Coordinates of C-alpha atoms in Angstrom, one line a residue:
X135 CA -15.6 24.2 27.0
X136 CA -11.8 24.8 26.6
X137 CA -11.1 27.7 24.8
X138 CA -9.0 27.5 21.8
X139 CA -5.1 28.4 23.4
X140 CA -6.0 26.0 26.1
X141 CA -6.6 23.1 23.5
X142 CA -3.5 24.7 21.4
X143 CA -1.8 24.5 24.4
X144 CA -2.4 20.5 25.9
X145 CA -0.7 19.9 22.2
X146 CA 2.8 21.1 22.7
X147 CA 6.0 19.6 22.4
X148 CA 5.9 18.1 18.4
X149 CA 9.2 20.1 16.8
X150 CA 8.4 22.2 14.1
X151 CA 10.6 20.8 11.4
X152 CA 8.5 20.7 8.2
X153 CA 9.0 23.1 5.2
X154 CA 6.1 24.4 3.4
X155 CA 7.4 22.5 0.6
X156 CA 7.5 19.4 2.8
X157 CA 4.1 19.7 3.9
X158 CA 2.9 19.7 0.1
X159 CA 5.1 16.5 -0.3
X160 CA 3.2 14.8 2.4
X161 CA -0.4 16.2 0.9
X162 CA 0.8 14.6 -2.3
X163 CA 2.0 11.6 -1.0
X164 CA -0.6 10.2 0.6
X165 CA -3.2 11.2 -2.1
X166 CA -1.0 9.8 -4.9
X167 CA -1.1 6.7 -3.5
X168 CA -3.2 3.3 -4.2
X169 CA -6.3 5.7 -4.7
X170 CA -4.7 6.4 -8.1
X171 CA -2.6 3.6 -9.1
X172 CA -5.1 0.7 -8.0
X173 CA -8.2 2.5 -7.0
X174 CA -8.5 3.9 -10.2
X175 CA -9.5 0.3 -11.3
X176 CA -12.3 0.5 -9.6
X177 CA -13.8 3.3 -10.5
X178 CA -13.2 2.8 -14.0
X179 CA -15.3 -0.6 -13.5
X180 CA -17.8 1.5 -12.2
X181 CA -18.0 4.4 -14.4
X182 CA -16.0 3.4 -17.6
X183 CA -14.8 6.1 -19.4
X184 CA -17.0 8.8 -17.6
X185 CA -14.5 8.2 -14.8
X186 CA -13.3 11.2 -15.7
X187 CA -16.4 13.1 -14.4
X188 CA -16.0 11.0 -11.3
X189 CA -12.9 12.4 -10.8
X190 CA -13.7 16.0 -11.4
X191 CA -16.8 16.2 -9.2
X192 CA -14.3 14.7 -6.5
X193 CA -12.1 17.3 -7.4
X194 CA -14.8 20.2 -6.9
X195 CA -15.8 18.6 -3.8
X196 CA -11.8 18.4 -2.7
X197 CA -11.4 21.9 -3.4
X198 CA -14.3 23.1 -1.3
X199 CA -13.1 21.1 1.3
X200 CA -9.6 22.7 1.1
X201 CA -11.0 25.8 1.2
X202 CA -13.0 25.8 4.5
X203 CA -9.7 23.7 6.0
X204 CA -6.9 26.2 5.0
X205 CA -9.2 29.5 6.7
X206 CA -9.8 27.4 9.8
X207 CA -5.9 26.2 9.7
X208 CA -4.6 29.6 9.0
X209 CA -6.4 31.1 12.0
X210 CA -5.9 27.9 14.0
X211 CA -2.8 26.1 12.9
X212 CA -2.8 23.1 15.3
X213 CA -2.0 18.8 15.1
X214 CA -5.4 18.6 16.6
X215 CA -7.2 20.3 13.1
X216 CA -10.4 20.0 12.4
X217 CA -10.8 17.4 15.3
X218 CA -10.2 20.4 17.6
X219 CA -12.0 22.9 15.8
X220 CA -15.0 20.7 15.9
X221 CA -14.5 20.3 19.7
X222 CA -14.1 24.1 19.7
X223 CA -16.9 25.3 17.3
X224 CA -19.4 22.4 17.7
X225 CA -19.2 20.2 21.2
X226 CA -16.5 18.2 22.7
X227 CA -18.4 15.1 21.5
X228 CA -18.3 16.6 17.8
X229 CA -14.5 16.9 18.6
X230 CA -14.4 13.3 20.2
X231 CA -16.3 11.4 17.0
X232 CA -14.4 13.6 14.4
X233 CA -10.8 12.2 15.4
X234 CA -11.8 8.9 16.3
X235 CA -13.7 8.3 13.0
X236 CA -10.7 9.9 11.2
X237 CA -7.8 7.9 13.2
X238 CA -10.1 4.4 12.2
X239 CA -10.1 5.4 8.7
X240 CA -6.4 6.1 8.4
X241 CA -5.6 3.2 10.7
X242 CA -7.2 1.5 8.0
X243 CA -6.3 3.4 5.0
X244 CA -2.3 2.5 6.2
X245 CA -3.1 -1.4 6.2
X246 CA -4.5 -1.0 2.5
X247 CA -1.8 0.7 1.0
X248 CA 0.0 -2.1 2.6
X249 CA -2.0 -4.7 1.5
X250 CA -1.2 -3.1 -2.1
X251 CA 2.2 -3.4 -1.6
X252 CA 1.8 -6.7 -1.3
X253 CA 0.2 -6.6 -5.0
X254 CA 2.9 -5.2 -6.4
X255 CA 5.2 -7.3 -5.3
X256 CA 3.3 -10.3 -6.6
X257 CA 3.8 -8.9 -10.1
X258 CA 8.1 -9.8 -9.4
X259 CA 7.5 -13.1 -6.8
X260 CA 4.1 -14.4 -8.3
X261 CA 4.8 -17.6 -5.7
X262 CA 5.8 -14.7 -2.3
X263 CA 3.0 -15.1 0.3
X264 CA 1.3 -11.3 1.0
X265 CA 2.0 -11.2 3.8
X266 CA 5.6 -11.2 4.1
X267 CA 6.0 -8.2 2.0
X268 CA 3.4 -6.7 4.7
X269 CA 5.3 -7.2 7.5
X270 CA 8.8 -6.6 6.2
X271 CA 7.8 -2.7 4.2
X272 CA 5.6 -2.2 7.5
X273 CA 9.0 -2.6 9.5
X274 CA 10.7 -0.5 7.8
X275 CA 8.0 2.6 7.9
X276 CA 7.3 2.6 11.1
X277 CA 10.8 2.6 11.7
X278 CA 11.1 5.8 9.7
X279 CA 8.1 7.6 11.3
X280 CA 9.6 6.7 15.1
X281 CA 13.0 8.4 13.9
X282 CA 11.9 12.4 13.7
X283 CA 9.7 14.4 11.9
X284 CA 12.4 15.7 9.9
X285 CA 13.5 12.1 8.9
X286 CA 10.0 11.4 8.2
X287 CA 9.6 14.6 6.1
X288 CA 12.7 14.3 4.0
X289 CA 11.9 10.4 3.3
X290 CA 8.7 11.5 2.1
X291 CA 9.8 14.6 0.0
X292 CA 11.7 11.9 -1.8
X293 CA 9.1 9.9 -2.5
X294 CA 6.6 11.9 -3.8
X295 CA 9.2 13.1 -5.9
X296 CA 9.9 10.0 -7.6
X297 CA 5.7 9.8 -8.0
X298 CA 5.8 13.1 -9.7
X299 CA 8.5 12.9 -11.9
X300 CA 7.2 9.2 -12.8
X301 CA 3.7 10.3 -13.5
X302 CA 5.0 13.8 -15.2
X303 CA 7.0 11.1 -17.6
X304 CA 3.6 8.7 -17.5
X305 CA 1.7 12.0 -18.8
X306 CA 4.5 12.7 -21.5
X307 CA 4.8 9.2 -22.6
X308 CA 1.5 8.6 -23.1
X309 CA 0.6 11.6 -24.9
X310 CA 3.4 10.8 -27.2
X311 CA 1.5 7.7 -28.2
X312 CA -2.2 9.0 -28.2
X313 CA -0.9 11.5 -30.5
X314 CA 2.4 11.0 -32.0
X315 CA 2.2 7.2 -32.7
X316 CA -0.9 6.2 -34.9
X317 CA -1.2 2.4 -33.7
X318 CA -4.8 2.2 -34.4
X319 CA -5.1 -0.1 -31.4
X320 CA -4.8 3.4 -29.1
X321 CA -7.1 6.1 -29.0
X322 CA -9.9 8.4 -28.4
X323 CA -12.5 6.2 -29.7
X324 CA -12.1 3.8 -26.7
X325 CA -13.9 6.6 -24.9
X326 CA -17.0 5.6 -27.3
X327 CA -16.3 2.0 -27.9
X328 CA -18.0 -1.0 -25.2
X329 CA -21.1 0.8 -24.1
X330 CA -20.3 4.7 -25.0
X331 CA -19.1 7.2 -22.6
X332 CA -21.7 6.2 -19.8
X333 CA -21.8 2.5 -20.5
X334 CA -22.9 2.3 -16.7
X335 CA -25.4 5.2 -16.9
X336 CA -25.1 8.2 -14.9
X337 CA -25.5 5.9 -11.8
X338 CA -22.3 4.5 -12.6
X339 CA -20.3 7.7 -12.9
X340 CA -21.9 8.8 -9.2
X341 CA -20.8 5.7 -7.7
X342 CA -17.5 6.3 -9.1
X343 CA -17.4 9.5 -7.0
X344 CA -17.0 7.4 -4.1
X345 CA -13.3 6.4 -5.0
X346 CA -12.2 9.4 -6.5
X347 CA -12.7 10.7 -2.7
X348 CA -11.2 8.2 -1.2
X349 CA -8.4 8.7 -3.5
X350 CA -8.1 12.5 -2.8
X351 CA -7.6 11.1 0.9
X352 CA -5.2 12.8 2.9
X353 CA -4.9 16.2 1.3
X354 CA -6.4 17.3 4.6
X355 CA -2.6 16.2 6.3
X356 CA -1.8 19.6 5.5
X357 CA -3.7 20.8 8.1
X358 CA -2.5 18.2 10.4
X359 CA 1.2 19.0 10.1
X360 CA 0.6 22.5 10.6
X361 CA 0.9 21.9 14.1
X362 CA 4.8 20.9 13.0
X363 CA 5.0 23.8 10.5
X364 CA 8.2 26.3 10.4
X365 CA 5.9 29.1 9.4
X366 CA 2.6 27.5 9.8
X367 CA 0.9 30.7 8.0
X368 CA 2.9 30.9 5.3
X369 CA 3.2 27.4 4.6
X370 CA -0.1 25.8 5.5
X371 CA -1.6 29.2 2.6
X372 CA 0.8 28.3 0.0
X373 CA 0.3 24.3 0.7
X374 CA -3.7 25.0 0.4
X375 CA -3.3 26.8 -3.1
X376 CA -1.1 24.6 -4.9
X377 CA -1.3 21.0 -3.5
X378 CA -5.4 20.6 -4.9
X379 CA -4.3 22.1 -8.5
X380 CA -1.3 19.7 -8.6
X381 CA -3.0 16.6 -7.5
X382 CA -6.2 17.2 -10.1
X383 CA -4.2 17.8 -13.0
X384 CA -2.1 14.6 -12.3
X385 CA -5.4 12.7 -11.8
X386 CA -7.3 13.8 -14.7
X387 CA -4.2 13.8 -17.5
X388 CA -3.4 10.4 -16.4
X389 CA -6.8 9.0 -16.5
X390 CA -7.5 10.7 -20.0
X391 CA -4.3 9.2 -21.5
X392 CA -4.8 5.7 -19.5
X393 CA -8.5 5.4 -21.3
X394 CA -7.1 6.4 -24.5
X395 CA -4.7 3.5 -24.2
X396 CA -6.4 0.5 -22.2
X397 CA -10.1 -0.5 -23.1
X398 CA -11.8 0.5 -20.2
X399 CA -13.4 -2.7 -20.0
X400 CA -10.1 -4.5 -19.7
X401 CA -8.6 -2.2 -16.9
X402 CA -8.3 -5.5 -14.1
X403 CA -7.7 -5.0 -10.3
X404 CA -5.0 -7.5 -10.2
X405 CA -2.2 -5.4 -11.0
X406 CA -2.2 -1.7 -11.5
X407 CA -3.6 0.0 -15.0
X408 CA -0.7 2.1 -15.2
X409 CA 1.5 -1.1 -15.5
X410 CA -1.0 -2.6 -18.2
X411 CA -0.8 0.8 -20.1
X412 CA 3.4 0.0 -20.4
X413 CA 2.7 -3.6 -21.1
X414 CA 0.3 -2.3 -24.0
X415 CA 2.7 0.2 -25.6
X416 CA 5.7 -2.2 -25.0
X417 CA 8.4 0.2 -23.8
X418 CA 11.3 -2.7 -22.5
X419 CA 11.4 -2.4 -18.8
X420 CA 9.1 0.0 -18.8
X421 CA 6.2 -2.1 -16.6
X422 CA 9.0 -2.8 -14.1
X423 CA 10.0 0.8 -13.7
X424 CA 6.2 1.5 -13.1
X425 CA 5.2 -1.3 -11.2
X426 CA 8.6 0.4 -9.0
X427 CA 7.3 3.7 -8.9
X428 CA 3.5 2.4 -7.8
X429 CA 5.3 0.2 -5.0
X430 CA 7.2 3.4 -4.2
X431 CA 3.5 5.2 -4.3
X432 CA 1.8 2.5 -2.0
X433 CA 4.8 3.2 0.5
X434 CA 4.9 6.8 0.5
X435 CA 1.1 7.2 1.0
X436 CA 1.3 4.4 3.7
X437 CA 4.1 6.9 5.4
X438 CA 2.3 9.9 5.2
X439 CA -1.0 7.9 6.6
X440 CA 1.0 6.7 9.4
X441 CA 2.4 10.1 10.3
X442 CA -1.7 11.8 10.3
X443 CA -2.9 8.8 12.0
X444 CA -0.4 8.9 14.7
X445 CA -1.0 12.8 15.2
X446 CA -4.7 12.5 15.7
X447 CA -3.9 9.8 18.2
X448 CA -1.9 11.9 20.0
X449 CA -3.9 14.9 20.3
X450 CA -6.9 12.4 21.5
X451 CA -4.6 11.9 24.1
X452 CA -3.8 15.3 24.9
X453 CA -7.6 16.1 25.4
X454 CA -8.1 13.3 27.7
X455 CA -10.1 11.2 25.1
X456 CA -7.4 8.7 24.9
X457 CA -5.1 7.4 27.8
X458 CA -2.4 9.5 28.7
X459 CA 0.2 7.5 27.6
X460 CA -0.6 8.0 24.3
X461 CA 0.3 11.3 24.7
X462 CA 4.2 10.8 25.7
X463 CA 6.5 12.5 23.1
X464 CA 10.2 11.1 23.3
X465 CA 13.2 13.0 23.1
X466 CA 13.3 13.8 19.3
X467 CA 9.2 14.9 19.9
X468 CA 7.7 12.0 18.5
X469 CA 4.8 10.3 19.7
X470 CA 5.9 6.7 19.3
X471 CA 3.6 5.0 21.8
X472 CA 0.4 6.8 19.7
X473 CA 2.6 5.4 16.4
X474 CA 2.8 2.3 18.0
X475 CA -0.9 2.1 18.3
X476 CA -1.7 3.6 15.2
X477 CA -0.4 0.4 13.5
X478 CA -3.7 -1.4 14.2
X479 CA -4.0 -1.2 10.3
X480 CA -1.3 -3.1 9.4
X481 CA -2.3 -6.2 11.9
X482 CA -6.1 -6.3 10.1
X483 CA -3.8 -6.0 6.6
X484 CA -1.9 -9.3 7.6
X485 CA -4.8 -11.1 8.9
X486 CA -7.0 -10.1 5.7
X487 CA -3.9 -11.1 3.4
X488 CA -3.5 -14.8 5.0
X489 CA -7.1 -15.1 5.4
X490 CA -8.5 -13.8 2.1
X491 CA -5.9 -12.3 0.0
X492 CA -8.2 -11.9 -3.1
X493 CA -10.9 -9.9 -1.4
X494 CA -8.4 -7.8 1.3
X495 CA -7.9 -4.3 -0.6
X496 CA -11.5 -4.1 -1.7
X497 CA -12.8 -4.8 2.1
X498 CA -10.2 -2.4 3.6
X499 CA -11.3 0.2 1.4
X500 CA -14.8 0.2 2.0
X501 CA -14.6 0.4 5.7
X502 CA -11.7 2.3 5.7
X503 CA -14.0 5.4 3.5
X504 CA -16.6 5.9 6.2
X505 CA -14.5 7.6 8.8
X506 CA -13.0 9.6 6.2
X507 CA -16.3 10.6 4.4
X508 CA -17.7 11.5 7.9
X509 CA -14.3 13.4 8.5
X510 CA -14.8 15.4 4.9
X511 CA -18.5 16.1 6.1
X512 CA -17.8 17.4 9.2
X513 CA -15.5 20.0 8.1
X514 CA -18.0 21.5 6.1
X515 CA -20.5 22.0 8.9
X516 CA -17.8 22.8 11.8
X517 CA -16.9 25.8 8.8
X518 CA -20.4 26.8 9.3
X519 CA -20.1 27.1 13.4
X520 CA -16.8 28.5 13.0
X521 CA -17.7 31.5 10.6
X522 CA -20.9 32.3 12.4
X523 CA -18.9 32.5 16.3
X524 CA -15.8 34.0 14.4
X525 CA -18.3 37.1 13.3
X526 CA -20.6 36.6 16.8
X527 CA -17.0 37.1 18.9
X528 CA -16.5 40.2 16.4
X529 CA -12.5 38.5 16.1
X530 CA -10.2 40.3 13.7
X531 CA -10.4 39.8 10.1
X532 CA -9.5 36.4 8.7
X533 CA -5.9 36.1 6.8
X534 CA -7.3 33.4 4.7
X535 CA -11.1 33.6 3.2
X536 CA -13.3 30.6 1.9
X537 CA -15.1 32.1 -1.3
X538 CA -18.5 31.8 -1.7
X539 CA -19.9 31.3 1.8
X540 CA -21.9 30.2 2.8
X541 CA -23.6 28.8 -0.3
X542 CA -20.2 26.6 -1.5
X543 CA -19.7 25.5 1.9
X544 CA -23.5 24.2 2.0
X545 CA -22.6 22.5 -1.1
X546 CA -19.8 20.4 -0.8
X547 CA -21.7 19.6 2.8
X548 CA -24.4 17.9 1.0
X549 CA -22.5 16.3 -1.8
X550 CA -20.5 14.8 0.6
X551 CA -23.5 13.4 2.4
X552 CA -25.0 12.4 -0.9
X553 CA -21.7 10.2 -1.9
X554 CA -21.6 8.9 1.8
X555 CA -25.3 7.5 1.4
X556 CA -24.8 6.1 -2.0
X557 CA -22.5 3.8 -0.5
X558 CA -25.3 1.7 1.2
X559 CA -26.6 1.3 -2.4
X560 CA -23.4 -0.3 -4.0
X561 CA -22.2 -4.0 -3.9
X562 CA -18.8 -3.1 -3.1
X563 CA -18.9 -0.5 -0.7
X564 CA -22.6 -1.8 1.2
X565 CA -20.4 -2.7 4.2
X566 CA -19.4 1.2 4.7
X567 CA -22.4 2.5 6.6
X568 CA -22.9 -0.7 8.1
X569 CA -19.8 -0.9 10.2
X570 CA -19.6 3.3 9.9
X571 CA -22.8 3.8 11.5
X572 CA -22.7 1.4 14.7
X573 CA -19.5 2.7 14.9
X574 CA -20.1 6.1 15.5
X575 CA -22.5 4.5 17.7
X576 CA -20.0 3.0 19.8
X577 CA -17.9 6.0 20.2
X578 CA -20.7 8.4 21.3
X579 CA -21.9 6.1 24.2
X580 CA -18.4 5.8 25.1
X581 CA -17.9 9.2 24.9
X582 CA -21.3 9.6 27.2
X583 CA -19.9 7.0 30.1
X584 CA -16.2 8.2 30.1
X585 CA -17.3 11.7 31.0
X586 CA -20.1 10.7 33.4
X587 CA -17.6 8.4 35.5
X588 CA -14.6 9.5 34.9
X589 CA -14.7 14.0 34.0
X590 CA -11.1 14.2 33.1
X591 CA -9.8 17.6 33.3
X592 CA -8.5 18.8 30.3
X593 CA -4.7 19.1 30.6

């Protein structure tokens, strides 16, 4: 087994650009993405008001996560993350599944944020086809991402800065109406009305865990870019404290105004509820700024996917799980040939958007979450390998400490593995362990016959 330097070292070459600041710009912007503008939907359909539980229990679950991540990050800042340190800490083939499962999720993830895009843009050209706003935003993004890292970092510092000063107004907006503008048609009794807080049971708020962790997707880029940090250390610790309190108190102020404003009953999945909220309080213009600002969302979560996907690809590469070729940087140190490949999203996006337009986001979801549930898993039990060898080896104290271990990490192991199974029990997301499973599958008998024919070195 490759120690770590050795697998540090195979992943040279990116140029280390990124600001801390940056880094937290790219957490945000893929989280605040589709997961909160569209997704939300969802998991208000599910859970009705109790959403709001939904969300928090993601959010605990999120924060463990982030926890193990930033001590493992901080001793280890590598592109590889927790790929690597499962490779490291567990077995190459724990390494092998964990980025492979992950780059499929993203891969996927990207061509749904896509696919919403296309949404969006159906609420200004109604008669468009999907597709064409697909393919032409696609263009454009992948253009960006082949550019640099620091073009790619300052487009998306931009980005998630329009989100958060959109949502900051969304928050203040709405709480002027909840509580400033005594329409009798707005308020806290919606919380009550149509069924009661738990009109779905508590079955309903469980299953609506399962979005609110797909929505919390990609806070774990943070430790992906660290391998393209300034001052990894110092950015990738300050990233990990701030980025989970920002995102949860965006997610759970919104959602508290949103049900306080829209019946939950009535919050569709054909256009976003934060553009029904405007529609509701009848602000002029004010739906076409937000449905803006969610197309700007959809984008910028869609960049920062692209970016993570195309870094895992590229440290597959590097470790001789992928071709080499994959692993080429070009002169700016971008891995454009692993971008390149990394846009397997967006093909099954335009397919699913000529083929079944209505039913595309909901099916790239589901099969999308696997690879990242398995992903959120398995950095919960390589943080268990990694403690026990990093006190076995007798290594120097850790800079950065995950509280309450071993008994928090054990916990946001098996709610993780609780939300993952609960997706074979629901209508919408039944197709998530069946293609996850086989898939996984798949990779570890091709895993077993690459290294039996072929025993690639590692570079």
């Amino acid at each position: 087994m490759a120690t770590f330097e050795e697998i540090q070292q195979r992943e040279t070459g990116l140029q280390q650009h990124l600001s801390g600041a940056q880094i937290v710009m790219i957490a945000i912007g893929g989280a605040i993405g589709t997961g909160l503008f569209m997704g939300s939907a969802f998991a208000i359909g599910f859970a009705g008001p109790s959403v709001l539980l939904s969300y928090a229990i993601g959010a605990l679950i999120a924060l463990l996560l982030m926890g193990c991540l930033a001590e493992m990050t901080v001793a280890h800042p590598t592109s590889g993350s927790f790929g690597a340190y499962a490779e490291h800490y567990i077995a190459p083939w724990a390494g092998f599944l964990v980025r492979y499962a992950y780059w499929a999720a993203v891969v996927l993830a990207v061509g749904m944020e896509v696919t919403a895009v296309g949404l969006y843009m159906g609420y200004w050209f109604p008669d468009s086809p999907r597709w064409l706003w697909v393919a032409v935003f696609s263009a454009a993004l992948v253009a960006v991402n082949a550019s640099s890292v620091k073009a790619f970092g300052q487009v998306e510092y931009v980005f998630s800065m329009i989100k958060i000063v959109a949502i900051v107004a969304f928050i203040l907006i709405g709480a002027y109406v909840v509580f400033g503008a005594q329409r009798p048609d707005i308020g806290f009794h919606h919380y009550t009305a149509q069924g009661g807080f738990f009109p779905n049971g508590l079955w309903g708020t469980w299953v609506g865990v399962i979005v609110a962790i797909f929505s919390y997707l990609s806070l774990e880029a943070i430790a992906v870019a660290a391998g393209e940090a300034q001052d990894p250390q110092k950015a990738i610790t300050s990233a990990f404290r701030t980025t989970v309190l920002r995102l949860v108190l965006f997610y759970l102020l919104t959602l508290a105004l949103m049900l306080a404003i829209v019946p939950w009953h009535a919050a569709g999945t054909d256009k976003s509820p934060f553009v029904q909220v405007m529609e509701i309080i009848g602000i002029p213009g004010a739906a076409h700024v937000l449905n803006f600002v969610v197309l700007v969302a959809a984008l910028s979560a869609m960049n920062s996917q692209l970016y993570v996907t195309s870094r895992m690809m590229f440290s597959l590469s590097r470790g001789g799980y992928a071709p080499q070729a994959l692993g080429h940087l070009n002169a700016r140190g971008v891995p454009t040939r692993a971008i390149a490949v990394s846009c397997a999203g967006i093909g099954v996006a335009m397919v699913l958007n000529v083929w079944q337009p209505e039913k595309s986001l909901v099916w790239m979801m589901s099969i999308a979450m696997f690879g990242a549930m398995f992903t959120w898993f398995m950095v919960f039990v390589t943080h268990l390998f990694f403690r026990a060898r990093w006190k076995a080896e007798g290594s120097a104290p850790l800079a950065f400490r995950m509280w309450g271990f071993p008994v928090l990490t054990l916990l946001g192991a098996a709610l993780m593995l609780g939300v993952l199974v609960t997706t074979y029990f629901t209508e919408e997301f039944h197709l998530t362990l069946l293609t996850g499973v086989p898939f996984l599958g798949v990779l570890l008998l091709v895993y077993a016959v690459w290294f039996r024919r072929r025993l690639l070195p590692v570079r």
